[in-house]
């Protein structure tokens, strides 16, 4: 290895600081500060507008009012209970949708007959809004947990399926040639090329699926639920309890953030080779 | 097959058929590659030289004709290919990439790690064994690519413009390294290139191909002693003479292909 190449590699790995890196250090801190302060500023503006009656607190509430409602909700364990109910439904629904999505997506990507057989069915059923199927799901699965889990599952399923299939189909043919030229069997090709090659797209599908799961949990808990964050929102609506509604929205936002963080974390472990 | 023959190609023809047209990529190729020889194949772009290599590698089927490859050791793979471009698996570490051919052949993990490590050392990559390809430069990735082919220990080594995408300086270094490793291995090698320099520098013989359809136009011997050194070789009259010969043969074809 020559010295220049070694050094280049160190730069690529971030061990050696280049000129460009040294200067804007201060700018970097300022930018971080700005990202941190802007939401706070928004809250302050909201509070002031509410305080002076420029926005109607009966409709828009105010940060301090929401905070006053939030603390007892949290300390009484009520919020935690509803959050855990929803989290359980999301995780179960996510798994029930994602696992068959990955399996079928891989099969459709790898075996043309499977793709030929299933693609028209997927193409026709995918565009149906999942909310439109909910009444049917309720009739079939009843009012219990199963219908809620299935609603989420079906939304996750399609996104994961389509992304997984695309992931397999988009693998560079060069990699297939390499596997073939070394005499890889079908099974060896699947495990050493097809699956790892499709992983980035599979994860893109899982992330999209997670977004849909959060969307569907609110809808699923609208009907025939007695617990959950979505249920809290609809309950607050019935009671015209704006503060409670905002508290539930905060929980949903946090859930979305945590789930995407967890998926990113898992992705980092499963796909350590991805250039980030 | 004769004793000293590693590959024999007889009346090989390849036609690519599509609904509307037929393209004759290779026509009546007859070629014998000697055991332990480094054969360089040059030709204008689109002359089917890559197709010939893909047929030898078993990635493509010929339309007509026969290919015989001598298998001296049935436990070894017949061929291994160094592809043009970025053919290193991004999801495997450098060492896992080099082990790939051995893994496919179910060589025990311990054994294949030992073999792969020795080739990494030969290519000067031992400190990068546990890096992922995206952390490497283009030249280093191509080293991995070459190491992977050598490590699988094939009867025939096939290379399809392996250094075509590299910058000139990296290409010079890799050519020299390839030559060093190849001279130590004695492997029969078929090397596709569009660079005349490269063909003379590396090859024992040079096959010049015609523009489409690809035929063999001439086969030239490279009577330059080994081990070779690029700088020294370029200053010899034999090099200049051979360069001129190959270029004159090629020039006609390139001009023909432009029409």
CSV table of C-alpha atoms in Angstrom, one decimal, chain A residues 43 45-66 68-69 240-246:
chain,number,residue,atom,x,y,z
A,43,UNK,CA,-43.6,27.6,21.8
A,45,UNK,CA,-44.7,32.8,20.5
A,46,UNK,CA,-47.7,30.4,20.9
A,47,UNK,CA,-47.8,31.1,24.7
A,48,UNK,CA,-47.7,34.9,24.2
A,49,UNK,CA,-50.4,34.8,21.5
A,50,UNK,CA,-52.5,32.7,23.9
A,51,UNK,CA,-51.9,34.9,26.8
A,52,UNK,CA,-52.9,38.1,25.1
A,53,UNK,CA,-56.0,36.4,23.6
A,54,UNK,CA,-54.8,36.7,20.0
A,55,UNK,CA,-55.5,33.0,19.5
A,56,UNK,CA,-58.5,31.4,21.2
A,57,UNK,CA,-57.3,29.1,23.9
A,58,UNK,CA,-60.5,27.1,23.8
A,59,UNK,CA,-59.5,25.9,20.4
A,60,UNK,CA,-55.7,26.2,20.3
A,61,UNK,CA,-54.9,25.9,24.0
A,62,UNK,CA,-51.4,27.0,25.1
A,63,UNK,CA,-48.2,25.3,26.0
A,64,UNK,CA,-48.6,26.0,29.7
A,65,UNK,CA,-52.2,24.6,29.8
A,66,UNK,CA,-51.1,21.5,27.9
A,68,UNK,CA,-50.5,21.3,33.3
A,69,UNK,CA,-52.7,18.6,31.9
A,240,UNK,CA,-64.0,18.7,23.8
A,241,UNK,CA,-60.9,18.4,25.9
A,242,UNK,CA,-58.3,20.2,23.8
A,243,UNK,CA,-55.5,19.8,26.3
A,244,UNK,CA,-55.9,16.1,26.5
A,245,UNK,CA,-55.9,15.9,22.7
A,246,UNK,CA,-52.6,17.8,22.5
